[in-house]
Amino acid sequence: SWGDGVYRSLDAGKTWQNMGLGDTKHIGRISIDPNDANTVYVAAAGHLWGPNKQRGLFKTTDGGKSWAKVLFINEDTGVIDVAMDHKNPLTLYAAAYQRRRTPYGFNGGGPHSALYKTTDGGATWTRLTEGLPQGVTGRIGIDIYRANPDIVYATVEHARGGVFRSEDRGATWRQMSSVNPRPMYYSKVRVDPKNDQRIWVLGANMFTSEDGGKTFLAN
Protein backbone atom coordinates (compact mmCIF):
# COMPACT_ATOMS: atom_id res chain seq x y z
CA SER A 1 0.00 0.00 0.00
CA TRP A 2 1.06 3.62 -0.43
CA GLY A 3 -0.07 7.16 0.25
CA ASP A 4 -0.74 10.23 -1.85
CA GLY A 5 1.61 12.79 -0.36
CA VAL A 6 2.00 15.10 2.62
CA TYR A 7 -0.89 16.49 4.64
CA ARG A 8 -0.92 19.57 6.88
CA SER A 9 -3.23 20.54 9.71
CA LEU A 10 -3.52 24.07 11.11
CA ASP A 11 -6.12 23.21 13.77
CA ALA A 12 -4.42 20.49 15.84
CA GLY A 13 -5.55 17.69 13.55
CA LYS A 14 -9.26 18.50 13.16
CA THR A 15 -8.92 19.12 9.42
CA TRP A 16 -6.21 18.31 6.90
CA GLN A 17 -5.03 19.61 3.52
CA ASN A 18 -2.91 17.75 0.98
CA MET A 19 0.30 19.71 0.32
CA GLY A 20 1.66 17.69 -2.58
CA LEU A 21 4.46 15.13 -3.10
CA GLY A 22 1.82 12.62 -4.22
CA ASP A 23 4.22 10.62 -6.40
CA THR A 24 6.62 9.93 -3.54
CA LYS A 25 4.27 7.07 -2.54
CA HIS A 26 6.08 6.09 0.69
CA ILE A 27 7.19 8.65 3.31
CA GLY A 28 9.42 7.51 6.16
CA ARG A 29 9.59 10.60 8.39
CA ILE A 30 8.83 14.31 8.51
CA SER A 31 10.96 16.85 10.41
CA ILE A 32 9.81 20.40 11.20
CA ASP A 33 12.10 23.30 12.07
CA PRO A 34 11.29 24.17 15.72
CA ASN A 35 11.90 27.86 14.99
CA ASP A 36 9.93 28.06 11.73
CA ALA A 37 6.91 25.84 11.13
CA ASN A 38 7.00 26.66 7.42
CA THR A 39 10.35 24.90 7.02
CA VAL A 40 9.79 21.16 6.75
CA TYR A 41 11.83 18.20 5.51
CA VAL A 42 10.23 15.04 4.14
CA ALA A 43 12.08 11.72 3.78
CA ALA A 44 10.52 9.97 0.78
CA ALA A 45 11.33 6.36 -0.15
CA GLY A 46 9.55 6.59 -3.51
CA HIS A 47 8.01 3.82 -5.59
CA LEU A 48 8.45 0.28 -4.27
CA TRP A 49 7.97 -1.54 -7.58
CA GLY A 50 10.15 0.50 -9.90
CA PRO A 51 12.40 3.53 -10.39
CA ASN A 52 11.12 7.07 -10.02
CA LYS A 53 12.56 10.54 -9.55
CA GLN A 54 10.13 11.63 -6.81
CA ARG A 55 12.23 10.17 -4.03
CA GLY A 56 14.89 11.56 -1.74
CA LEU A 57 14.75 14.36 0.83
CA PHE A 58 12.36 17.21 0.08
CA LYS A 59 12.30 20.65 1.72
CA THR A 60 9.74 23.42 1.88
CA THR A 61 10.20 26.90 3.32
CA ASP A 62 6.66 28.08 2.62
CA GLY A 63 4.59 25.54 4.52
CA GLY A 64 4.26 23.05 1.66
CA LYS A 65 3.21 25.40 -1.13
CA SER A 66 6.37 24.47 -2.99
CA TRP A 67 9.00 21.76 -2.53
CA ALA A 68 12.68 21.45 -3.42
CA LYS A 69 14.47 18.10 -3.65
CA VAL A 70 17.61 18.77 -1.58
CA LEU A 71 19.02 15.21 -1.54
CA PHE A 72 18.66 12.82 -4.47
CA ILE A 73 20.83 9.73 -4.90
CA ASN A 74 19.28 8.05 -7.94
CA GLU A 75 15.97 6.71 -9.25
CA ASP A 76 16.35 3.48 -7.25
CA THR A 77 17.33 5.00 -3.90
CA GLY A 78 15.05 7.08 -1.69
CA VAL A 79 15.39 8.52 1.81
CA ILE A 80 13.69 6.58 4.61
CA ASP A 81 14.60 8.63 7.70
CA VAL A 82 15.64 12.17 8.66
CA ALA A 83 16.63 13.67 12.02
CA MET A 84 17.15 17.35 12.81
CA ASP A 85 19.45 18.92 15.40
CA HIS A 86 16.92 21.05 17.29
CA LYS A 87 19.69 23.26 18.68
CA ASN A 88 20.89 23.95 15.14
CA PRO A 89 18.10 23.17 12.65
CA LEU A 90 20.43 23.60 9.67
CA THR A 91 22.09 20.33 10.70
CA LEU A 92 20.26 17.18 9.62
CA TYR A 93 21.01 13.51 9.09
CA ALA A 94 19.30 11.62 6.25
CA ALA A 95 19.25 7.86 5.66
CA ALA A 96 19.25 6.82 2.00
CA TYR A 97 17.61 3.46 1.26
CA GLN A 98 17.99 1.40 -1.93
CA ARG A 99 15.21 -1.18 -2.37
CA ARG A 100 13.05 -2.90 -4.98
CA ARG A 101 10.02 -5.20 -4.81
CA THR A 102 9.45 -7.58 -7.72
CA PRO A 103 6.70 -10.16 -8.39
CA TYR A 104 9.16 -12.84 -7.27
CA GLY A 105 10.90 -11.30 -4.30
CA PHE A 106 12.29 -8.26 -2.54
CA ASN A 107 15.74 -6.69 -2.78
CA GLY A 108 16.05 -4.71 0.44
CA GLY A 109 19.49 -3.19 0.05
CA GLY A 110 22.34 -2.07 -2.13
CA PRO A 111 25.54 -0.02 -2.25
CA HIS A 112 23.63 3.28 -2.39
CA SER A 113 22.03 2.93 1.05
CA ALA A 114 23.99 5.26 3.34
CA LEU A 115 23.85 7.92 6.02
CA TYR A 116 24.28 11.57 4.99
CA LYS A 117 24.72 14.81 6.94
CA THR A 118 24.19 18.48 6.09
CA THR A 119 25.10 21.55 8.14
CA ASP A 120 23.58 24.10 5.78
CA GLY A 121 19.94 23.06 5.56
CA GLY A 122 20.42 20.65 2.68
CA ALA A 123 22.51 22.77 0.31
CA THR A 124 25.46 20.37 0.61
CA TRP A 125 25.81 16.85 2.00
CA THR A 126 28.54 14.58 3.34
CA ARG A 127 28.30 10.78 3.27
CA LEU A 128 29.20 9.41 6.71
CA THR A 129 31.43 6.33 6.62
CA GLU A 130 33.93 6.26 9.50
CA GLY A 131 33.03 3.27 11.69
CA LEU A 132 29.88 2.36 9.74
CA PRO A 133 29.66 -0.86 7.68
CA GLN A 134 30.11 -0.37 3.95
CA GLY A 135 28.95 -2.24 0.85
CA VAL A 136 25.48 -3.69 0.45
CA THR A 137 23.36 -1.96 3.11
CA GLY A 138 19.63 -1.95 3.79
CA ARG A 139 17.45 0.30 5.88
CA ILE A 140 18.94 2.82 8.34
CA GLY A 141 17.29 4.57 11.29
CA ILE A 142 18.64 7.71 12.98
CA ASP A 143 18.06 9.80 16.11
CA ILE A 144 19.84 12.67 17.89
CA TYR A 145 20.20 13.11 21.64
CA ARG A 146 18.43 16.40 22.32
CA ALA A 147 20.39 17.43 25.42
CA ASN A 148 23.71 17.06 23.59
CA PRO A 149 23.57 16.77 19.77
CA ASP A 150 27.16 15.53 19.70
CA ILE A 151 25.58 12.15 20.46
CA VAL A 152 23.77 10.41 17.60
CA TYR A 153 22.44 6.86 17.28
CA ALA A 154 21.79 4.80 14.16
CA THR A 155 20.43 1.36 13.38
CA VAL A 156 21.98 -0.13 10.24
CA GLU A 157 20.73 -3.15 8.30
CA HIS A 158 23.89 -4.94 7.20
CA ALA A 159 25.69 -8.26 7.60
CA ARG A 160 27.76 -6.46 10.26
CA GLY A 161 25.01 -4.08 11.29
CA GLY A 162 23.09 -3.25 14.45
CA VAL A 163 23.11 -0.24 16.77
CA PHE A 164 25.82 2.40 16.30
CA ARG A 165 26.67 5.46 18.41
CA SER A 166 28.55 8.62 17.52
CA GLU A 167 29.85 11.14 20.07
CA ASP A 168 31.20 13.66 17.55
CA ARG A 169 28.12 14.55 15.48
CA GLY A 170 28.48 11.66 13.08
CA ALA A 171 32.15 12.04 12.20
CA THR A 172 32.99 8.63 13.69
CA TRP A 173 30.83 5.72 14.84
CA ARG A 174 31.15 2.77 17.21
CA GLN A 175 29.04 -0.37 17.06
CA MET A 176 27.26 -0.92 20.37
CA SER A 177 25.54 -4.23 19.56
CA SER A 178 24.14 -6.27 16.67
CA VAL A 179 20.52 -5.75 17.80
CA ASN A 180 18.26 -4.75 14.90
CA PRO A 181 15.03 -6.80 14.83
CA ARG A 182 13.45 -7.22 11.38
CA PRO A 183 15.10 -4.08 10.03
CA MET A 184 13.21 -3.93 6.72
CA TYR A 185 9.99 -3.49 8.74
CA TYR A 186 11.25 -1.28 11.56
CA SER A 187 14.77 0.24 11.77
CA LYS A 188 13.66 2.92 14.22
CA VAL A 189 15.81 4.08 17.14
CA ARG A 190 14.88 6.73 19.73
CA VAL A 191 16.91 8.31 22.52
CA ASP A 192 15.56 9.48 25.88
CA PRO A 193 15.82 13.30 25.71
CA LYS A 194 17.29 13.40 29.23
CA ASN A 195 19.45 10.24 29.27
CA ASP A 196 21.68 9.29 26.34
CA GLN A 197 22.14 5.78 27.76
CA ARG A 198 18.43 4.96 27.50
CA ILE A 199 17.40 4.10 23.95
CA TRP A 200 14.57 2.22 22.29
CA VAL A 201 14.74 0.10 19.14
CA LEU A 202 11.46 -0.77 17.46
CA GLY A 203 10.55 -4.36 16.61
CA ALA A 204 7.59 -6.70 16.98
CA ASN A 205 8.44 -6.04 20.64
CA MET A 206 9.94 -2.80 21.94
CA PHE A 207 13.63 -3.28 22.71
CA THR A 208 14.96 -1.09 25.54
CA SER A 209 18.57 -0.41 26.51
CA GLU A 210 19.84 1.35 29.64
CA ASP A 211 23.53 1.19 28.69
CA GLY A 212 23.71 3.00 25.38
CA GLY A 213 22.77 0.04 23.23
CA LYS A 214 25.20 -2.56 24.59
CA THR A 215 22.38 -4.75 25.94
CA PHE A 216 18.61 -4.78 25.40
CA LEU A 217 15.47 -6.11 27.00
CA ALA A 218 12.45 -6.96 24.83
CA ASN A 219 9.27 -5.58 26.39
GROMACS .gro file of C-alpha atoms in nm:
model
  219
    1SER     CA    1   0.000   0.000   0.000
    2TRP     CA    2   0.106   0.362  -0.043
    3GLY     CA    3  -0.007   0.716   0.025
    4ASP     CA    4  -0.074   1.023  -0.185
    5GLY     CA    5   0.161   1.279  -0.036
    6VAL     CA    6   0.200   1.510   0.262
    7TYR     CA    7  -0.089   1.649   0.464
    8ARG     CA    8  -0.092   1.957   0.688
    9SER     CA    9  -0.323   2.054   0.971
   10LEU     CA   10  -0.352   2.407   1.111
   11ASP     CA   11  -0.612   2.321   1.377
   12ALA     CA   12  -0.442   2.049   1.584
   13GLY     CA   13  -0.555   1.769   1.355
   14LYS     CA   14  -0.926   1.850   1.316
   15THR     CA   15  -0.892   1.912   0.942
   16TRP     CA   16  -0.621   1.831   0.690
   17GLN     CA   17  -0.503   1.961   0.352
   18ASN     CA   18  -0.291   1.775   0.098
   19MET     CA   19   0.030   1.971   0.032
   20GLY     CA   20   0.166   1.769  -0.258
   21LEU     CA   21   0.446   1.513  -0.310
   22GLY     CA   22   0.182   1.262  -0.422
   23ASP     CA   23   0.422   1.062  -0.640
   24THR     CA   24   0.662   0.993  -0.354
   25LYS     CA   25   0.427   0.707  -0.254
   26HIS     CA   26   0.608   0.609   0.069
   27ILE     CA   27   0.719   0.865   0.331
   28GLY     CA   28   0.942   0.751   0.616
   29ARG     CA   29   0.959   1.060   0.839
   30ILE     CA   30   0.883   1.431   0.851
   31SER     CA   31   1.096   1.685   1.041
   32ILE     CA   32   0.981   2.040   1.120
   33ASP     CA   33   1.210   2.330   1.207
   34PRO     CA   34   1.129   2.417   1.572
   35ASN     CA   35   1.190   2.786   1.499
   36ASP     CA   36   0.993   2.806   1.173
   37ALA     CA   37   0.691   2.584   1.113
   38ASN     CA   38   0.700   2.666   0.742
   39THR     CA   39   1.035   2.490   0.702
   40VAL     CA   40   0.979   2.116   0.675
   41TYR     CA   41   1.183   1.820   0.551
   42VAL     CA   42   1.023   1.504   0.414
   43ALA     CA   43   1.208   1.172   0.378
   44ALA     CA   44   1.052   0.997   0.078
   45ALA     CA   45   1.133   0.636  -0.015
   46GLY     CA   46   0.955   0.659  -0.351
   47HIS     CA   47   0.801   0.382  -0.559
   48LEU     CA   48   0.845   0.028  -0.427
   49TRP     CA   49   0.797  -0.154  -0.758
   50GLY     CA   50   1.015   0.050  -0.990
   51PRO     CA   51   1.240   0.353  -1.039
   52ASN     CA   52   1.112   0.707  -1.002
   53LYS     CA   53   1.256   1.054  -0.955
   54GLN     CA   54   1.013   1.163  -0.681
   55ARG     CA   55   1.223   1.017  -0.403
   56GLY     CA   56   1.489   1.156  -0.174
   57LEU     CA   57   1.475   1.436   0.083
   58PHE     CA   58   1.236   1.721   0.008
   59LYS     CA   59   1.230   2.065   0.172
   60THR     CA   60   0.974   2.342   0.188
   61THR     CA   61   1.020   2.690   0.332
   62ASP     CA   62   0.666   2.808   0.262
   63GLY     CA   63   0.459   2.554   0.452
   64GLY     CA   64   0.426   2.305   0.166
   65LYS     CA   65   0.321   2.540  -0.113
   66SER     CA   66   0.637   2.447  -0.299
   67TRP     CA   67   0.900   2.176  -0.253
   68ALA     CA   68   1.268   2.145  -0.342
   69LYS     CA   69   1.447   1.810  -0.365
   70VAL     CA   70   1.761   1.877  -0.158
   71LEU     CA   71   1.902   1.521  -0.154
   72PHE     CA   72   1.866   1.282  -0.447
   73ILE     CA   73   2.083   0.973  -0.490
   74ASN     CA   74   1.928   0.805  -0.794
   75GLU     CA   75   1.597   0.671  -0.925
   76ASP     CA   76   1.635   0.348  -0.725
   77THR     CA   77   1.733   0.500  -0.390
   78GLY     CA   78   1.505   0.708  -0.169
   79VAL     CA   79   1.539   0.852   0.181
   80ILE     CA   80   1.369   0.658   0.461
   81ASP     CA   81   1.460   0.863   0.770
   82VAL     CA   82   1.564   1.217   0.866
   83ALA     CA   83   1.663   1.367   1.202
   84MET     CA   84   1.715   1.735   1.281
   85ASP     CA   85   1.945   1.892   1.540
   86HIS     CA   86   1.692   2.105   1.729
   87LYS     CA   87   1.969   2.326   1.868
   88ASN     CA   88   2.089   2.395   1.514
   89PRO     CA   89   1.810   2.317   1.265
   90LEU     CA   90   2.043   2.360   0.967
   91THR     CA   91   2.209   2.033   1.070
   92LEU     CA   92   2.026   1.718   0.962
   93TYR     CA   93   2.101   1.351   0.909
   94ALA     CA   94   1.930   1.162   0.625
   95ALA     CA   95   1.925   0.786   0.566
   96ALA     CA   96   1.925   0.682   0.200
   97TYR     CA   97   1.761   0.346   0.126
   98GLN     CA   98   1.799   0.140  -0.193
   99ARG     CA   99   1.521  -0.118  -0.237
  100ARG     CA  100   1.305  -0.290  -0.498
  101ARG     CA  101   1.002  -0.520  -0.481
  102THR     CA  102   0.945  -0.758  -0.772
  103PRO     CA  103   0.670  -1.016  -0.839
  104TYR     CA  104   0.916  -1.284  -0.727
  105GLY     CA  105   1.090  -1.130  -0.430
  106PHE     CA  106   1.229  -0.826  -0.254
  107ASN     CA  107   1.574  -0.669  -0.278
  108GLY     CA  108   1.605  -0.471   0.044
  109GLY     CA  109   1.949  -0.319   0.005
  110GLY     CA  110   2.234  -0.207  -0.213
  111PRO     CA  111   2.554  -0.002  -0.225
  112HIS     CA  112   2.363   0.328  -0.239
  113SER     CA  113   2.203   0.293   0.105
  114ALA     CA  114   2.399   0.526   0.334
  115LEU     CA  115   2.385   0.792   0.602
  116TYR     CA  116   2.428   1.157   0.499
  117LYS     CA  117   2.472   1.481   0.694
  118THR     CA  118   2.419   1.848   0.609
  119THR     CA  119   2.510   2.155   0.814
  120ASP     CA  120   2.358   2.410   0.578
  121GLY     CA  121   1.994   2.306   0.556
  122GLY     CA  122   2.042   2.065   0.268
  123ALA     CA  123   2.251   2.277   0.031
  124THR     CA  124   2.546   2.037   0.061
  125TRP     CA  125   2.581   1.685   0.200
  126THR     CA  126   2.854   1.458   0.334
  127ARG     CA  127   2.830   1.078   0.327
  128LEU     CA  128   2.920   0.941   0.671
  129THR     CA  129   3.143   0.633   0.662
  130GLU     CA  130   3.393   0.626   0.950
  131GLY     CA  131   3.303   0.327   1.169
  132LEU     CA  132   2.988   0.236   0.974
  133PRO     CA  133   2.966  -0.086   0.768
  134GLN     CA  134   3.011  -0.037   0.395
  135GLY     CA  135   2.895  -0.224   0.085
  136VAL     CA  136   2.548  -0.369   0.045
  137THR     CA  137   2.336  -0.196   0.311
  138GLY     CA  138   1.963  -0.195   0.379
  139ARG     CA  139   1.745   0.030   0.588
  140ILE     CA  140   1.894   0.282   0.834
  141GLY     CA  141   1.729   0.457   1.129
  142ILE     CA  142   1.864   0.771   1.298
  143ASP     CA  143   1.806   0.980   1.611
  144ILE     CA  144   1.984   1.267   1.789
  145TYR     CA  145   2.020   1.311   2.164
  146ARG     CA  146   1.843   1.640   2.232
  147ALA     CA  147   2.039   1.743   2.542
  148ASN     CA  148   2.371   1.706   2.359
  149PRO     CA  149   2.357   1.677   1.977
  150ASP     CA  150   2.716   1.553   1.970
  151ILE     CA  151   2.558   1.215   2.046
  152VAL     CA  152   2.377   1.041   1.760
  153TYR     CA  153   2.244   0.686   1.728
  154ALA     CA  154   2.179   0.480   1.416
  155THR     CA  155   2.043   0.136   1.338
  156VAL     CA  156   2.198  -0.013   1.024
  157GLU     CA  157   2.073  -0.315   0.830
  158HIS     CA  158   2.389  -0.494   0.720
  159ALA     CA  159   2.569  -0.826   0.760
  160ARG     CA  160   2.776  -0.646   1.026
  161GLY     CA  161   2.501  -0.408   1.129
  162GLY     CA  162   2.309  -0.325   1.445
  163VAL     CA  163   2.311  -0.024   1.677
  164PHE     CA  164   2.582   0.240   1.630
  165ARG     CA  165   2.667   0.546   1.841
  166SER     CA  166   2.855   0.862   1.752
  167GLU     CA  167   2.985   1.114   2.007
  168ASP     CA  168   3.120   1.366   1.755
  169ARG     CA  169   2.812   1.455   1.548
  170GLY     CA  170   2.848   1.166   1.308
  171ALA     CA  171   3.215   1.204   1.220
  172THR     CA  172   3.299   0.863   1.369
  173TRP     CA  173   3.083   0.572   1.484
  174ARG     CA  174   3.115   0.277   1.721
  175GLN     CA  175   2.904  -0.037   1.706
  176MET     CA  176   2.726  -0.092   2.037
  177SER     CA  177   2.554  -0.423   1.956
  178SER     CA  178   2.414  -0.627   1.667
  179VAL     CA  179   2.052  -0.575   1.780
  180ASN     CA  180   1.826  -0.475   1.490
  181PRO     CA  181   1.503  -0.680   1.483
  182ARG     CA  182   1.345  -0.722   1.138
  183PRO     CA  183   1.510  -0.408   1.003
  184MET     CA  184   1.321  -0.393   0.672
  185TYR     CA  185   0.999  -0.349   0.874
  186TYR     CA  186   1.125  -0.128   1.156
  187SER     CA  187   1.477   0.024   1.177
  188LYS     CA  188   1.366   0.292   1.422
  189VAL     CA  189   1.581   0.408   1.714
  190ARG     CA  190   1.488   0.673   1.973
  191VAL     CA  191   1.691   0.831   2.252
  192ASP     CA  192   1.556   0.948   2.588
  193PRO     CA  193   1.582   1.330   2.571
  194LYS     CA  194   1.729   1.340   2.923
  195ASN     CA  195   1.945   1.024   2.927
  196ASP     CA  196   2.168   0.929   2.634
  197GLN     CA  197   2.214   0.578   2.776
  198ARG     CA  198   1.843   0.496   2.750
  199ILE     CA  199   1.740   0.410   2.395
  200TRP     CA  200   1.457   0.222   2.229
  201VAL     CA  201   1.474   0.010   1.914
  202LEU     CA  202   1.146  -0.077   1.746
  203GLY     CA  203   1.055  -0.436   1.661
  204ALA     CA  204   0.759  -0.670   1.698
  205ASN     CA  205   0.844  -0.604   2.064
  206MET     CA  206   0.994  -0.280   2.194
  207PHE     CA  207   1.363  -0.328   2.271
  208THR     CA  208   1.496  -0.109   2.554
  209SER     CA  209   1.857  -0.041   2.651
  210GLU     CA  210   1.984   0.135   2.964
  211ASP     CA  211   2.353   0.119   2.869
  212GLY     CA  212   2.371   0.300   2.538
  213GLY     CA  213   2.277   0.004   2.323
  214LYS     CA  214   2.520  -0.256   2.459
  215THR     CA  215   2.238  -0.475   2.594
  216PHE     CA  216   1.861  -0.478   2.540
  217LEU     CA  217   1.547  -0.611   2.700
  218ALA     CA  218   1.245  -0.696   2.483
  219ASN     CA  219   0.927  -0.558   2.639
   0.00000   0.00000   0.00000
